[in-house]
XYZ file of C-alpha atoms in Angstrom:
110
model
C -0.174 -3.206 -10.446
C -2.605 -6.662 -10.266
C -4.545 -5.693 -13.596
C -4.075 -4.161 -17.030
C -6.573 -3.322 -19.672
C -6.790 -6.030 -22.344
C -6.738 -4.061 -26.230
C -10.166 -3.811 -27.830
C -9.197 -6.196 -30.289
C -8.176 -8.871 -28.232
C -11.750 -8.726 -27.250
C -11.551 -5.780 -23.793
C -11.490 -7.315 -20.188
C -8.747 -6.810 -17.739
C -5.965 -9.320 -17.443
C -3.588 -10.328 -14.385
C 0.217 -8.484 -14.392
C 2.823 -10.696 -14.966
C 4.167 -9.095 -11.114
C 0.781 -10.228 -9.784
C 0.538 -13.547 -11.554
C 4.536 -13.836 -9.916
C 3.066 -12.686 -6.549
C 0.495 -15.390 -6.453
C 2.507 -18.118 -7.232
C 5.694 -17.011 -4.859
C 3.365 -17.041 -2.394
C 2.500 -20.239 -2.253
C 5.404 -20.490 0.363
C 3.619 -18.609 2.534
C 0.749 -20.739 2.883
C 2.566 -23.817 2.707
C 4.481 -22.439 5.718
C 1.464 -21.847 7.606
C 0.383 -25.316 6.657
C -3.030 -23.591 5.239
C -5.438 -26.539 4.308
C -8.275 -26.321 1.570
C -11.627 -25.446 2.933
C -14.200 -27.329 0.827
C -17.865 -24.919 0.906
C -19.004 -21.975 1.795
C -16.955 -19.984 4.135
C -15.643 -16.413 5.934
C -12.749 -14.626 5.615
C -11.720 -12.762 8.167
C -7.989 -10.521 6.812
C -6.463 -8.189 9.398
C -3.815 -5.924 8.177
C -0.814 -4.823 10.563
C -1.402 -1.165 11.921
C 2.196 -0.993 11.300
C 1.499 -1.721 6.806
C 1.387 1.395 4.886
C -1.283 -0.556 2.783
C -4.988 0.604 2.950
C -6.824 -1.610 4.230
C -9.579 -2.663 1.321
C -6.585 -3.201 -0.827
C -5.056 -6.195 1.077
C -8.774 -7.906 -0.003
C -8.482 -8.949 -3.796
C -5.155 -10.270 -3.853
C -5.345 -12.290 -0.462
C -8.605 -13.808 -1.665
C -7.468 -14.610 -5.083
C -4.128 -15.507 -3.147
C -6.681 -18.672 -1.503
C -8.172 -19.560 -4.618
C -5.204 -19.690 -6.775
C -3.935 -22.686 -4.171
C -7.339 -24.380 -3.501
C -7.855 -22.855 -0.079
C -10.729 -22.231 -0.178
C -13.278 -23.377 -3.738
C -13.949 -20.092 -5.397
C -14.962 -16.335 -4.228
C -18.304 -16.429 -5.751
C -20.832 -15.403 -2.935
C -21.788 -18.747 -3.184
C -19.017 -20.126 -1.734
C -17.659 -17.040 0.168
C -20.812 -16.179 2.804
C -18.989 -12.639 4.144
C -15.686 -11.171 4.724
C -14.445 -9.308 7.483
C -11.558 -6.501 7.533
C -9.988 -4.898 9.943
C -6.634 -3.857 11.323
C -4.428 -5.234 13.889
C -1.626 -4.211 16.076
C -0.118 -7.268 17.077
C 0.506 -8.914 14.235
C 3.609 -8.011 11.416
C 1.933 -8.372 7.719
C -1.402 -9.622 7.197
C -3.360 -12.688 8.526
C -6.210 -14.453 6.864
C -8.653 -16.603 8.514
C -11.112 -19.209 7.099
C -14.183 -19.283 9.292
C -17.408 -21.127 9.466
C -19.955 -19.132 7.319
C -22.998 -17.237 9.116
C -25.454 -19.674 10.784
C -28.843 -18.584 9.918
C -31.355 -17.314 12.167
C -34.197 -19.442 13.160
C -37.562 -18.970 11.927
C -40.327 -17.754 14.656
């Protein structure tokens, strides 16, 4: 339920649901309870998804990364500000956790 189809004369696309544009903004309290700080540049994400969700796994991605650009987390998430993103599951966590990492240092030339 994150997108709809936009008519054909209202010019096509896909819009945000008014549940998922509700999501995003409520939240907000979860970040500000983590204290989650912007991250200016290019960057990682790293999301790990409790074994214990009945989510699948590659849908947790969208929403937590437009979760961090809605609230100026991180800048945008273009691949030229987001350098990779990593997803996997975890067992001792409840929920989801998203980490902002360092982006890929770049190997040096021979």
């Amino acid at each position: 339920a994150l997108f709809f189809n936009l008519p054909k004369e209202k010019g096509g696309g896909r819009a945000k649901t008014k549940v998922y544009t509700a999501w995003i903004k409520s939240a907000r309290w979860l970040l500000l309870a983590a204290r989650a700080r912007p991250v200016p540049g290019k960057v990682r994400i790293a999301i790990e998804l409790s074994t214990k969700s009945g989510l699948d796994l590659d849908n947790c991605l969208k929403p937590s990364v437009d979760l961090l650009v809605a609230h100026g987390i991180i800048d945008d998430d273009q691949k030229k500000f987001v350098d990779g993103l990593i997803l996997d599951w975890s067992e001792d966590i409840d929920g989801i956790r998203i980490t902002i990492l360092p982006p890929k240092k770049k190997a040096l030339a021979a």
